[in-house]
Coordinates of C-alpha atoms in Angstrom, one line a residue:
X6 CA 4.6 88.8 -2.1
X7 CA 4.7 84.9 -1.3
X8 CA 7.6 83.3 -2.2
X9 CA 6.9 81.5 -5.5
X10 CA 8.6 78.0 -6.8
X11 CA 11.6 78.6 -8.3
X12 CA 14.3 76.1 -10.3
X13 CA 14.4 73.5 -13.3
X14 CA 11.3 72.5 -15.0
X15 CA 10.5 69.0 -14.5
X16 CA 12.3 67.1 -17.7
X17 CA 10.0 66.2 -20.6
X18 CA 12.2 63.0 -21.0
X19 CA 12.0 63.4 -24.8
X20 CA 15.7 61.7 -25.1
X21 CA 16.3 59.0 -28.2
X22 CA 14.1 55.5 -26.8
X23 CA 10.8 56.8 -27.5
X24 CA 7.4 55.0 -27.3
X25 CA 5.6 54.7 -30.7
X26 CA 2.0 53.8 -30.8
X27 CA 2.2 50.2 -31.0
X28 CA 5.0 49.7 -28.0
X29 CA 3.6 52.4 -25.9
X30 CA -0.2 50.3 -26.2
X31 CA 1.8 47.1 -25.1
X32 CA 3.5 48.7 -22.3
X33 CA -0.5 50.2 -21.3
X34 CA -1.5 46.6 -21.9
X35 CA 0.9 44.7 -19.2
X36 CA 0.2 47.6 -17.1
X37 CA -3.4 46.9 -16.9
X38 CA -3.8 43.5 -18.2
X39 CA -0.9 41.5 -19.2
X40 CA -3.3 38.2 -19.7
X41 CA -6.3 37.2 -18.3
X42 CA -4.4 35.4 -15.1
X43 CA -6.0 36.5 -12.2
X44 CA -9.4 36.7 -13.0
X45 CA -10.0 32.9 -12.5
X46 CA -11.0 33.1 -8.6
X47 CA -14.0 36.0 -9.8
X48 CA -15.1 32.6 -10.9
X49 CA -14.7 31.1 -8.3
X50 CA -16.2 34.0 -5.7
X51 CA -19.2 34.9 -7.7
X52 CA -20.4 32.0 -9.8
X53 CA -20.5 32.1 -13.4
X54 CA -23.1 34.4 -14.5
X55 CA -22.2 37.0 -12.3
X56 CA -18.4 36.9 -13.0
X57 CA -19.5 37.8 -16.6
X58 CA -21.7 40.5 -15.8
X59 CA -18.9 41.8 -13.7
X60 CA -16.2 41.6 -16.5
X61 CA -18.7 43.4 -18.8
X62 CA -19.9 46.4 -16.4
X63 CA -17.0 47.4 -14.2
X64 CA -14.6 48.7 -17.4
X65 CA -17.8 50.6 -18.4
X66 CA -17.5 52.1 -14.4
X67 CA -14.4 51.7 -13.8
X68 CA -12.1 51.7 -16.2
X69 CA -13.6 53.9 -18.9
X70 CA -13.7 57.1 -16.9
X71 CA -10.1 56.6 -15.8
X72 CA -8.9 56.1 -18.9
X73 CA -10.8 59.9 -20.3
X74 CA -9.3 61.1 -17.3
X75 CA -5.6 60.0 -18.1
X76 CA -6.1 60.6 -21.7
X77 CA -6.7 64.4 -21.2
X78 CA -4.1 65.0 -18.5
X79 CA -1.5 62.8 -20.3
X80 CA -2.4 64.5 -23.3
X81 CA -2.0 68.2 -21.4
X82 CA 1.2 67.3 -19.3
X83 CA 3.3 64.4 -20.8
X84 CA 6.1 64.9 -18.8
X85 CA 7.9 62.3 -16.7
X86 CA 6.1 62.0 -13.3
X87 CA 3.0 61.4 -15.0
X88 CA 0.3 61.9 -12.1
X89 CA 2.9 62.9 -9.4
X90 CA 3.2 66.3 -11.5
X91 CA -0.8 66.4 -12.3
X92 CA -1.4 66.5 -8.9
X93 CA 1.7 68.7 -8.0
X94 CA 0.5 71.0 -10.3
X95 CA -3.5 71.3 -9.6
X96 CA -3.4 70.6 -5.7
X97 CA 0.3 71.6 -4.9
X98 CA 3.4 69.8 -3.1
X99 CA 1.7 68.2 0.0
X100 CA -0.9 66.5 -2.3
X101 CA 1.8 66.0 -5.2
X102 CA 4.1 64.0 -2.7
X103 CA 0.8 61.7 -1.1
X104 CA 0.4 61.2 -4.7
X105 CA 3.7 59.9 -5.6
X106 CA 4.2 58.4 -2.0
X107 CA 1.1 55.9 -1.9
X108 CA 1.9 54.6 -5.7
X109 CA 5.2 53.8 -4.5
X110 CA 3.1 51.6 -1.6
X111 CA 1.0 50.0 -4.1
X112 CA 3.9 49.5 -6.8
X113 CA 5.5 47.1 -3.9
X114 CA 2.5 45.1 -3.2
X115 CA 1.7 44.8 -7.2
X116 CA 5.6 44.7 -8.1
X117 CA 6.5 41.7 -5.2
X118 CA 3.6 39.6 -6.1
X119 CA 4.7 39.1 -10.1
X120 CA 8.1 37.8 -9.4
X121 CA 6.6 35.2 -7.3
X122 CA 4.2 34.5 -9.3
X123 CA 6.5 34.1 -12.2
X124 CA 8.4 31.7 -9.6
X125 CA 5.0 29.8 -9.1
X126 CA 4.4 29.0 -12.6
X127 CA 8.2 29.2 -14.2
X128 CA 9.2 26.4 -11.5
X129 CA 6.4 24.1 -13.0
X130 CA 7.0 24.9 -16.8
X131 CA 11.1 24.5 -16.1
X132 CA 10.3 21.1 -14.2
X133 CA 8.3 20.0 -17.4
X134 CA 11.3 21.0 -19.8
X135 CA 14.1 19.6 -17.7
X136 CA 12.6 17.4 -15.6
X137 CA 14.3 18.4 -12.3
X138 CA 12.5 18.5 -9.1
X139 CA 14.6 21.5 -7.5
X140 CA 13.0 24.1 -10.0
X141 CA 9.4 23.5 -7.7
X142 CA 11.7 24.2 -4.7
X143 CA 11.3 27.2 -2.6
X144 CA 15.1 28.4 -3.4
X145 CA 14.5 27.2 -7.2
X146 CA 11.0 29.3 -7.4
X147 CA 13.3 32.5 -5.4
X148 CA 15.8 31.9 -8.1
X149 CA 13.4 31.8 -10.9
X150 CA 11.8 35.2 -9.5
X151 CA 15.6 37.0 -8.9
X152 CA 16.4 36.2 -12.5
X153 CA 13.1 37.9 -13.9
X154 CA 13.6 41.1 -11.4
X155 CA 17.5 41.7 -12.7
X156 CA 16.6 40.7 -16.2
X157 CA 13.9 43.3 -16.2
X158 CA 16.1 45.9 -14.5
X159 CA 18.8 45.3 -17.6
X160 CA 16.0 45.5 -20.0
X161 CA 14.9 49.2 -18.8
X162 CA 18.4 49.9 -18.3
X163 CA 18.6 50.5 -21.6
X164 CA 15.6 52.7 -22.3
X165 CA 11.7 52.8 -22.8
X166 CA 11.8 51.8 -26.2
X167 CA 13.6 48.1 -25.9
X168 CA 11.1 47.9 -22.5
X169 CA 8.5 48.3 -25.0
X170 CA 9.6 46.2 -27.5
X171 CA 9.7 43.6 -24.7
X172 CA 6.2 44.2 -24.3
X173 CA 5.1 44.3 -27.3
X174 CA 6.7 40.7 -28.2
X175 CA 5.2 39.2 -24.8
X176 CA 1.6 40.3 -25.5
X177 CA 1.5 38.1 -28.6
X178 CA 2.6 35.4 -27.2
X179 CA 0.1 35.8 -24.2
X180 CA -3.0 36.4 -26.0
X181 CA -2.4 33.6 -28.9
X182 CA -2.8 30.4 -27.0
X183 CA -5.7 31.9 -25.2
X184 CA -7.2 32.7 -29.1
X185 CA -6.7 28.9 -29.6
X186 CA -8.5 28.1 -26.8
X187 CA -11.7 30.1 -27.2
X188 CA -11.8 28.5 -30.6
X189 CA -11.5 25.2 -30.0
X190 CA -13.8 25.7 -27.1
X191 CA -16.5 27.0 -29.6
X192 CA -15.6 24.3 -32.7
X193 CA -16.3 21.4 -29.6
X194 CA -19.9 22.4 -29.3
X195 CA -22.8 21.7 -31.4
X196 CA -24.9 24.6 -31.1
X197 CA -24.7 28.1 -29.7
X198 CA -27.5 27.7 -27.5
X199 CA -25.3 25.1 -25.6
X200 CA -22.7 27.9 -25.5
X201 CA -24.7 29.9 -23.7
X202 CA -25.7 27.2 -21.4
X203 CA -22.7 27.0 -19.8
X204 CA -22.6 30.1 -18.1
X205 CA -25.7 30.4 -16.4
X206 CA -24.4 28.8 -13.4
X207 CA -25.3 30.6 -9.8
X208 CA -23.3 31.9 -7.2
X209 CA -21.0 29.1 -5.2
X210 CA -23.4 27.0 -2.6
X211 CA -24.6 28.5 0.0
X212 CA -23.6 31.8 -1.0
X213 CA -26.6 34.8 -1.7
X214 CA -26.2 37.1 -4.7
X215 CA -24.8 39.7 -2.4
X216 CA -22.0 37.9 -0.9
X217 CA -20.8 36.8 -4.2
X218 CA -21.3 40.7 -5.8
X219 CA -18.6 41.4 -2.5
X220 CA -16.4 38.8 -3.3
X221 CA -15.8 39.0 -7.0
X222 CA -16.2 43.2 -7.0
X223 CA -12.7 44.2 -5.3
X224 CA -10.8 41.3 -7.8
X225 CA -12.4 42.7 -11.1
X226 CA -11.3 46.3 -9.9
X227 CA -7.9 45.0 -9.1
X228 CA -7.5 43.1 -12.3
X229 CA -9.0 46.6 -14.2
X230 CA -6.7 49.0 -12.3
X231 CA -3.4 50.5 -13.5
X232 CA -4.7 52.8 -16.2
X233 CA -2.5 55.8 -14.5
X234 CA 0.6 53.7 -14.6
X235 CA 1.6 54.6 -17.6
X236 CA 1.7 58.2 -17.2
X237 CA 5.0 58.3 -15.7
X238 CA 6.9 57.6 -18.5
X239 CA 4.5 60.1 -20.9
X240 CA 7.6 62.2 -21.2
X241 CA 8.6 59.5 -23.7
X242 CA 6.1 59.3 -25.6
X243 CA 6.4 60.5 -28.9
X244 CA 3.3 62.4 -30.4
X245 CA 1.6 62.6 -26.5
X246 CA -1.4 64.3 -27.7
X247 CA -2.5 61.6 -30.0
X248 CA -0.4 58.6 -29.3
X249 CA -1.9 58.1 -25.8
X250 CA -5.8 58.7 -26.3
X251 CA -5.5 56.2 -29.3
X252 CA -3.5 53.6 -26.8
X253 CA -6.2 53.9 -23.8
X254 CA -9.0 53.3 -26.5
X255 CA -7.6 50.2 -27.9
X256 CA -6.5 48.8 -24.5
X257 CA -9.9 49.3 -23.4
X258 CA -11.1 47.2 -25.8
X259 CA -8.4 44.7 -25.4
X260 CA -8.7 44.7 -21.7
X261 CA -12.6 43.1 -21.5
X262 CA -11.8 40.6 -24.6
X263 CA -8.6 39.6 -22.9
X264 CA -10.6 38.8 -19.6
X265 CA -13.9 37.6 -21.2
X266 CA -13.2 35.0 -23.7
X267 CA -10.9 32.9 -22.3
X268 CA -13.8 32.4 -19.4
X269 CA -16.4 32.3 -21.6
X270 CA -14.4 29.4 -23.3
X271 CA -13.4 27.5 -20.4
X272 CA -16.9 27.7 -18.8
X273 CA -17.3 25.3 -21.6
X274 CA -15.6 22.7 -19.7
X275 CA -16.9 23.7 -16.3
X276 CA -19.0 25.9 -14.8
X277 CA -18.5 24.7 -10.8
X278 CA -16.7 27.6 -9.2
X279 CA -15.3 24.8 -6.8
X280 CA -13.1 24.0 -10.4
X281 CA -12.0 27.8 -10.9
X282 CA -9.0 28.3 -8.4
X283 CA -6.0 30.8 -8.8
X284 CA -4.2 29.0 -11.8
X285 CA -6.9 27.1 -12.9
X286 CA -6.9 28.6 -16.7
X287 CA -3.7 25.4 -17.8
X288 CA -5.7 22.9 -16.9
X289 CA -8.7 24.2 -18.6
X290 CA -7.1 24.6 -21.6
X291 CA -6.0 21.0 -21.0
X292 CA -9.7 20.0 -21.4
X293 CA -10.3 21.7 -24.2
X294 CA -7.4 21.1 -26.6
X295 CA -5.1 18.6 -24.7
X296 CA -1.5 18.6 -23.2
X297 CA 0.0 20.5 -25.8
X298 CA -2.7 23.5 -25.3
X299 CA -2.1 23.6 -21.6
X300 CA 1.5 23.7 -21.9
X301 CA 1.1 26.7 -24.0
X302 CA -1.0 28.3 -21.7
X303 CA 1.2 27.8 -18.5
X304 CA 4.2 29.3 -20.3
X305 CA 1.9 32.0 -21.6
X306 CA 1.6 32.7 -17.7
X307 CA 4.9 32.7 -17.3
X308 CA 5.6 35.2 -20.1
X309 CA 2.4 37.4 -19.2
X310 CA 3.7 37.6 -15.3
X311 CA 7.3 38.7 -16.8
X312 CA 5.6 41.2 -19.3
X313 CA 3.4 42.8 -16.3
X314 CA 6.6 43.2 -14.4
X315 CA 8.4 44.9 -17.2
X316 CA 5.6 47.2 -17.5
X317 CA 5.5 47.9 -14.0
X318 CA 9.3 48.5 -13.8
X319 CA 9.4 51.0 -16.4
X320 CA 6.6 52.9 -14.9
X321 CA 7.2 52.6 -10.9
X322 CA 10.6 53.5 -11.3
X323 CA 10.0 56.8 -12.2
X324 CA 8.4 57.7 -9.4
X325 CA 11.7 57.8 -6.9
X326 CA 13.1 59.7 -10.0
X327 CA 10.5 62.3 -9.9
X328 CA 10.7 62.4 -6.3
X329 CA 14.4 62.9 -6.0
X330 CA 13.7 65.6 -8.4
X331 CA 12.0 67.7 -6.2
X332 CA 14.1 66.6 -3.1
X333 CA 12.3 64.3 -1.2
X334 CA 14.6 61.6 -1.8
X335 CA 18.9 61.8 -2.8
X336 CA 19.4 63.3 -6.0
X337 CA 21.2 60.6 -7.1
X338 CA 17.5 59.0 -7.5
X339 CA 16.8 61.8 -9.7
X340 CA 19.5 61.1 -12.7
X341 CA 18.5 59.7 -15.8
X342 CA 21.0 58.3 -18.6
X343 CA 22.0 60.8 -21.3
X344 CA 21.3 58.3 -24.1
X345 CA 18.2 56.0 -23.1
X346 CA 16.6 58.6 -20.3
X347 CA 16.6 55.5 -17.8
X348 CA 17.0 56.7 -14.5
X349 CA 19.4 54.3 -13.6
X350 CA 19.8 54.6 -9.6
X351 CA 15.9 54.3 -9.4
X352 CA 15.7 51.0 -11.3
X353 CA 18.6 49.7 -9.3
X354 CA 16.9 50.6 -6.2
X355 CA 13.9 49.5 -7.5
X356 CA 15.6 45.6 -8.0
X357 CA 17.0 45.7 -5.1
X358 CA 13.7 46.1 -2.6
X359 CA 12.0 43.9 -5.1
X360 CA 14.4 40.9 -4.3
X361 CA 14.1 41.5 -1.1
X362 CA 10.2 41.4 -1.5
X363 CA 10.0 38.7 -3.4
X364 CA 11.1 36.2 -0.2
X365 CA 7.8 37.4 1.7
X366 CA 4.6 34.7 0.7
X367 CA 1.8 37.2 -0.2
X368 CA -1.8 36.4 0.4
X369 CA -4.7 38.1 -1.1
X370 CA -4.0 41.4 -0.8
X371 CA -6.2 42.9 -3.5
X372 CA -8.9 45.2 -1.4
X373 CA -5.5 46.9 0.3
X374 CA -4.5 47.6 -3.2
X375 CA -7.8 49.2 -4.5
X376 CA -8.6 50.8 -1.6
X377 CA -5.2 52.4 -1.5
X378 CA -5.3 52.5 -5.5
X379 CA -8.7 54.6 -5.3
X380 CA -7.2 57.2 -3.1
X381 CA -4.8 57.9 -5.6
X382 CA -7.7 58.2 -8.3
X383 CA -9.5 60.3 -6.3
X384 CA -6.6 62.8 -6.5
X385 CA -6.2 62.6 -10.0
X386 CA -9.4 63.5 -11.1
X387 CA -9.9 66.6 -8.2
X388 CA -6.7 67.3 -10.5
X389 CA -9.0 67.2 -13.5
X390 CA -11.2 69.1 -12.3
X391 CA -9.1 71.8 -10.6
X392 CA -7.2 72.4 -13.6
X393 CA -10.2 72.2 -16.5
X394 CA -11.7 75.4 -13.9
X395 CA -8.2 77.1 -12.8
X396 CA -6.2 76.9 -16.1
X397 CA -8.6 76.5 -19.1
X398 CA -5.8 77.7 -21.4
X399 CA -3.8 74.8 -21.4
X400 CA -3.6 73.4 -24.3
X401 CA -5.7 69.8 -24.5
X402 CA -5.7 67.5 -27.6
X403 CA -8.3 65.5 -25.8
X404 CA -10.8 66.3 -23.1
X405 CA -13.6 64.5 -20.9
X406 CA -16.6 65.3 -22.8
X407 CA -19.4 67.0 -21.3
X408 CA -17.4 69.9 -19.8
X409 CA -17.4 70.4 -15.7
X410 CA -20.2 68.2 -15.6
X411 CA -18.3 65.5 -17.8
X412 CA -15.9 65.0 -15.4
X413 CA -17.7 64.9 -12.4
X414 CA -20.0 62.1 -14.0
X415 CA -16.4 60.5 -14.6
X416 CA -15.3 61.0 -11.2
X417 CA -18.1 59.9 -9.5
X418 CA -18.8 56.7 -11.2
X419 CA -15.5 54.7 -9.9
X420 CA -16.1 56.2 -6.6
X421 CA -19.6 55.2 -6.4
X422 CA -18.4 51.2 -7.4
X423 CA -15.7 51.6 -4.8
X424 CA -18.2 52.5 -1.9
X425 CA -20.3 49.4 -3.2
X426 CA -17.3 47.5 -3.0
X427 CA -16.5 48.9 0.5
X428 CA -19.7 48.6 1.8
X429 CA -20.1 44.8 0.5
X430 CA -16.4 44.1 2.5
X431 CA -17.6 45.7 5.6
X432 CA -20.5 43.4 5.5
X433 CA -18.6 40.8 5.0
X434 CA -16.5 40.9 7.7
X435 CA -13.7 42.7 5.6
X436 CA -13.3 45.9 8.5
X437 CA -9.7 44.7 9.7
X438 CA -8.4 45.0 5.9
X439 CA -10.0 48.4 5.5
X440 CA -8.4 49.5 8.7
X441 CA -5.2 48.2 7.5
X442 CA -6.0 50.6 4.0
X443 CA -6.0 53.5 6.1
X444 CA -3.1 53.1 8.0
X445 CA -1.4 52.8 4.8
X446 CA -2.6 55.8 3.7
X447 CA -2.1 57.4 7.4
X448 CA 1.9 56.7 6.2
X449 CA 2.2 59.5 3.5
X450 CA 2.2 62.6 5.9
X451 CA 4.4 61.2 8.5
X452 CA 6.5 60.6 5.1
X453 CA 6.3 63.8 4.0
X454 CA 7.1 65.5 7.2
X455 CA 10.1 63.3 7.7
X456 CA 11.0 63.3 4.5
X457 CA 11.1 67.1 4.1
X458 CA 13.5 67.3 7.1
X459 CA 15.9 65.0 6.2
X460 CA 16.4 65.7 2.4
X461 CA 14.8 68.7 1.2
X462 CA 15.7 71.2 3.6
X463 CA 13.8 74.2 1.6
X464 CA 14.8 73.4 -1.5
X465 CA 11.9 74.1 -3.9
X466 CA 10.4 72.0 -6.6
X467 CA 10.9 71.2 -9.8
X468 CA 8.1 73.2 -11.9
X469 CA 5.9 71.3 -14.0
X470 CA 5.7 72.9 -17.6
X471 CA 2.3 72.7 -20.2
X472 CA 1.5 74.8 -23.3
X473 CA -0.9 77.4 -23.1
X474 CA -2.7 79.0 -26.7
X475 CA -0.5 81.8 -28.0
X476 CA 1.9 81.5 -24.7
X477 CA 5.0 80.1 -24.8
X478 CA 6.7 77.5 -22.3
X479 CA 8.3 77.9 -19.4
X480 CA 8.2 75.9 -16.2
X481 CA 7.6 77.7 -13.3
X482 CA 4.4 76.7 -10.9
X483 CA 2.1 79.6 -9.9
X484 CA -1.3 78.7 -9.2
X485 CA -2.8 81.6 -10.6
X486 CA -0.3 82.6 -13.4
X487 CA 2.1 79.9 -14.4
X488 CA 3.2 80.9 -18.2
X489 CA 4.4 83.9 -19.8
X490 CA 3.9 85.4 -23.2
X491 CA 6.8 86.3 -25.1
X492 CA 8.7 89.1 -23.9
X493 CA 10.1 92.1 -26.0
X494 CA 14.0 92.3 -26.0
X495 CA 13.4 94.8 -23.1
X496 CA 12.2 93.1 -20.9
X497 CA 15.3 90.8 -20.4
X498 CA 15.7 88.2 -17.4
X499 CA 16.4 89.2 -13.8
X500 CA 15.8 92.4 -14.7
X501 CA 14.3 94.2 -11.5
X502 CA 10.9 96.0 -10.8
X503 CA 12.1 99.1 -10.4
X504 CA 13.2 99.2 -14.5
X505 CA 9.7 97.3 -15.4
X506 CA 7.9 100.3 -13.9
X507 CA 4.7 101.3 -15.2
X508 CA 4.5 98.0 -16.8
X509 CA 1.6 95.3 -16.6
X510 CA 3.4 92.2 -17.8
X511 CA 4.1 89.0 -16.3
X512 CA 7.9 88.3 -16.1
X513 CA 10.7 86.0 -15.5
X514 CA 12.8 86.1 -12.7
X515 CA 15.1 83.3 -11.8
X516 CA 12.7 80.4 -13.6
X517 CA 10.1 81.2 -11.5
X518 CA 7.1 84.0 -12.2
X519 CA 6.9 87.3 -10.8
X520 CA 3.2 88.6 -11.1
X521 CA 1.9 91.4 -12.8
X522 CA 4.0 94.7 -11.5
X523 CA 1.4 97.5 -10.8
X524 CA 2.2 100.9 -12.4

């Protein structure tokens, strides 16, 4: 007989900071959203009208599906590890560990661009308050960003719940100035037929329909992406099986109002895509209610860049933790605070590479991400589907409607808008970036390899537990048979074969699963 997992179940994290309904939905919020920064230079790529149609269609494509997706396996498996233990589970360790290993990749490019960011617009807002020119400085806007990354790694320090307090405080104050604005933009006009005038505007000059669809495509999907995030801190959720469908609905909602009304209210003002650069959204809130609206709005920035952060940190950092779990990284990476459940070696790890990051001066590197991002989405829902066939016992408190053909309607519809955007980059000259995508990717099984030599050494993985009708838990991973029912007091553990002879009962042994002894 193969040699089967054997150790620990993963932790379900369920320590004292949980995440209530409201706090877990702001943390899903900054992980997806956190403000509708970014999604100015859509604008700018693909004109006006086509920017809206993008913002309106690509959740229904995009995010929707994803979200079903993480609802149901959240729902199923809300332990810490989120889609590292999905995948472990339905597609085993190899697949698990490219999993984990090319979220960690994206995490740094996502994670090192918000400090700077918060750099970029802090400097600016600080220069206004105190009226000193070092602020705007490239060591002031470094300073500004190490602040933010060690204020954030306090914050989660002391667990999920004041992390998503945190959030839940920032996303108010992001979205209010930005409900201001879209209705002062909408008071200023005299008619709603002028309203809709304003965003009728083509694609930028000398620039055809398709060029602009290629352009804009790859930064709505990047602005949309994240829904997964989340998941690795589902262990501290409390009341998983509701609290987290409920939370993916309402952000789903949030996510296209958050994005559409603050353009459909500054459009108002202009619709040249020339006037639509990155951090263009202060000054049009300038034009439509004066200095005291754009200052609002820039420290909004600031506030949404350090609530996507915090988001961020409290998910990414679980992913060393999970990984040190299973050995493919020092245990040390793997402890988590007895009181809060903050895994407090990963989040310092986690500052430390991201001040170092946060000296490099990123460009656009938002078709990497996806492209990267959607390899990892792929996984997840051959995850779905592998589990919905292999292990339909498990017990769900939401699925993808429809059944098997459900989810592969979900799963294909984000893949066929990524090979649209794919094939729109290629035609646009965008090879080299793809090429760089797949090197990235071409990094998780020389990780994995190495990895396995120099830390795990054998050692097996951490089981991932679920519930299964009228079965009781226990963690051990066997593909075909990976829960027991409830033994009588005979059948005690380690017991051997020999005295379960003539039985036809699956049994413990050691936390892993011995399968069904033949009489």
């Amino acid at each position: 007989m193969a040699r089967m997992n054997e150790g620990r179940p993963m932790s379900t994290g369920r320590v004292g900071g949980r995440l209530g309904l409201i706090s877990f939905t702001a943390v899903l919020f900054f992980t997806v959203v956190g403000g509708p920064y970014g999604i100015e230079p859509v604008v700018q790529s693909a004109g006006p009208l086509l920017a809206i149609v993008l913002i309106l269609v690509t959740p229904l494509i995009w995010s929707v599906p994803t979200a079903l997706m993480v609802a149901e396996l959240s729902a199923a498996i809300p332990v810490p590890g989120g889609y590292y233990a999905w995948v472990k589970r339905a597609l085993g360790s190899f697949w698990g560990f490219q999993e984990a290993w090319w979220s960690w990749l994206v995490s740094f490019v996502d994670m090192g661009i918000y400090p700077v960011l918060f750099g970029a617009y802090g400097s600016a807002v600080f220069r206004d308050i105190t009226g000193v020119d070092w602020f705007v400085s490239d060591a002031g806007r470094w300073m500004l960003a190490t602040v933010l990354i060690w204020t954030v790694v306090g914050a989660n320090l002391l667990g999920a719940r004041v992390a998503g307090w945190l959030a839940g405080v920032a996303g108010v104050l992001v979205v209010t100035p930005f409900i201001a604005m879209a209705w002062m933009a909408v008071e200023g006009f005299s008619s709603f037929d002028a309203v809709v005038g304003s965003w009728s505007g083509g694609p930028p000059s000398g620039q055809g329909t398709a060029g602009a669809l290629g352009a804009g495509l790859f930064l709505v999907m990047w602005n949309y992406q994240g829904w997964d995030g989340v998941a690795t801190v589902n262990g501290e959720v409390r009341r998983p099986g509701r609290t987290i469908p409920v939370a993916l609905g309402i952000v789903v909602v949030l996510s296209m109002l958050t994005y559409l009304l603050p353009v459909l209210a500054a459009l108002t003002v202009t619709s040249d895509p020339a006037a639509w650069g990155e951090g263009a959204f202060p000054a049009l809130a300038g034009a439509i209610g004066g200095e005291g609206l754009r200052f609002a709005v820039a420290v909004g920035a600031v506030i949404g860049v350090a609530g996507l952060f915090n988001a961020n940190m409290l998910s990414n950092s679980r992913i060393p933790m999970a990984l040190g779990e299973d050995h493919y990284l020092p245990p040390l990476l793997a402890k988590a605070n007895a009181r809060t459940g903050a895994p407090t070696a990963s989040l310092i790890l986690s500052g430390v590479l991201f001040t170092f990051i946060a000296l490099v001066d990123f460009t656009s590197l938002a078709v990497i991400d996806v492209v990267v991002y959607s390899a990892t989405l792929l996984l997840e829902f051959f995850a779905l589907l592998v589990l919905r066939i292999r292990e339909p016992r498990i017990i769900r408190p939401f699925r993808v409607p429809g059944g098997i053909p459900g989810i592969a309607l979900v799963t294909a519809l984000p893949m066929i808008l990524l090979g649209l955007a794919i094939v729109n980059e290629v035609a646009d000259g965008g090879a080299e970036v793809l090429g760089i995508s797949a090197a990235v990717l071409a990094t998780g099984p020389v990780a994995w390899f190495g990895l396995t030599i120099a830390f795990k050494r054998g050692r097996p993985n951490r089981p991932v537990p679920v519930d299964l009708e009228g079965m009781v838990r226990h963690g051990a991973y066997d593909p075909t048979m990976a829960w027991t029912p409830r033994m009588p007091p005979s059948f005690r553990v380690g017991t051997t074969l020999a005295e379960r002879a003539g039985a036809r009962v699956p049994v413990h042994r050691r936390g892993g699963i011995v399968s069904q002894v033949e009489a």
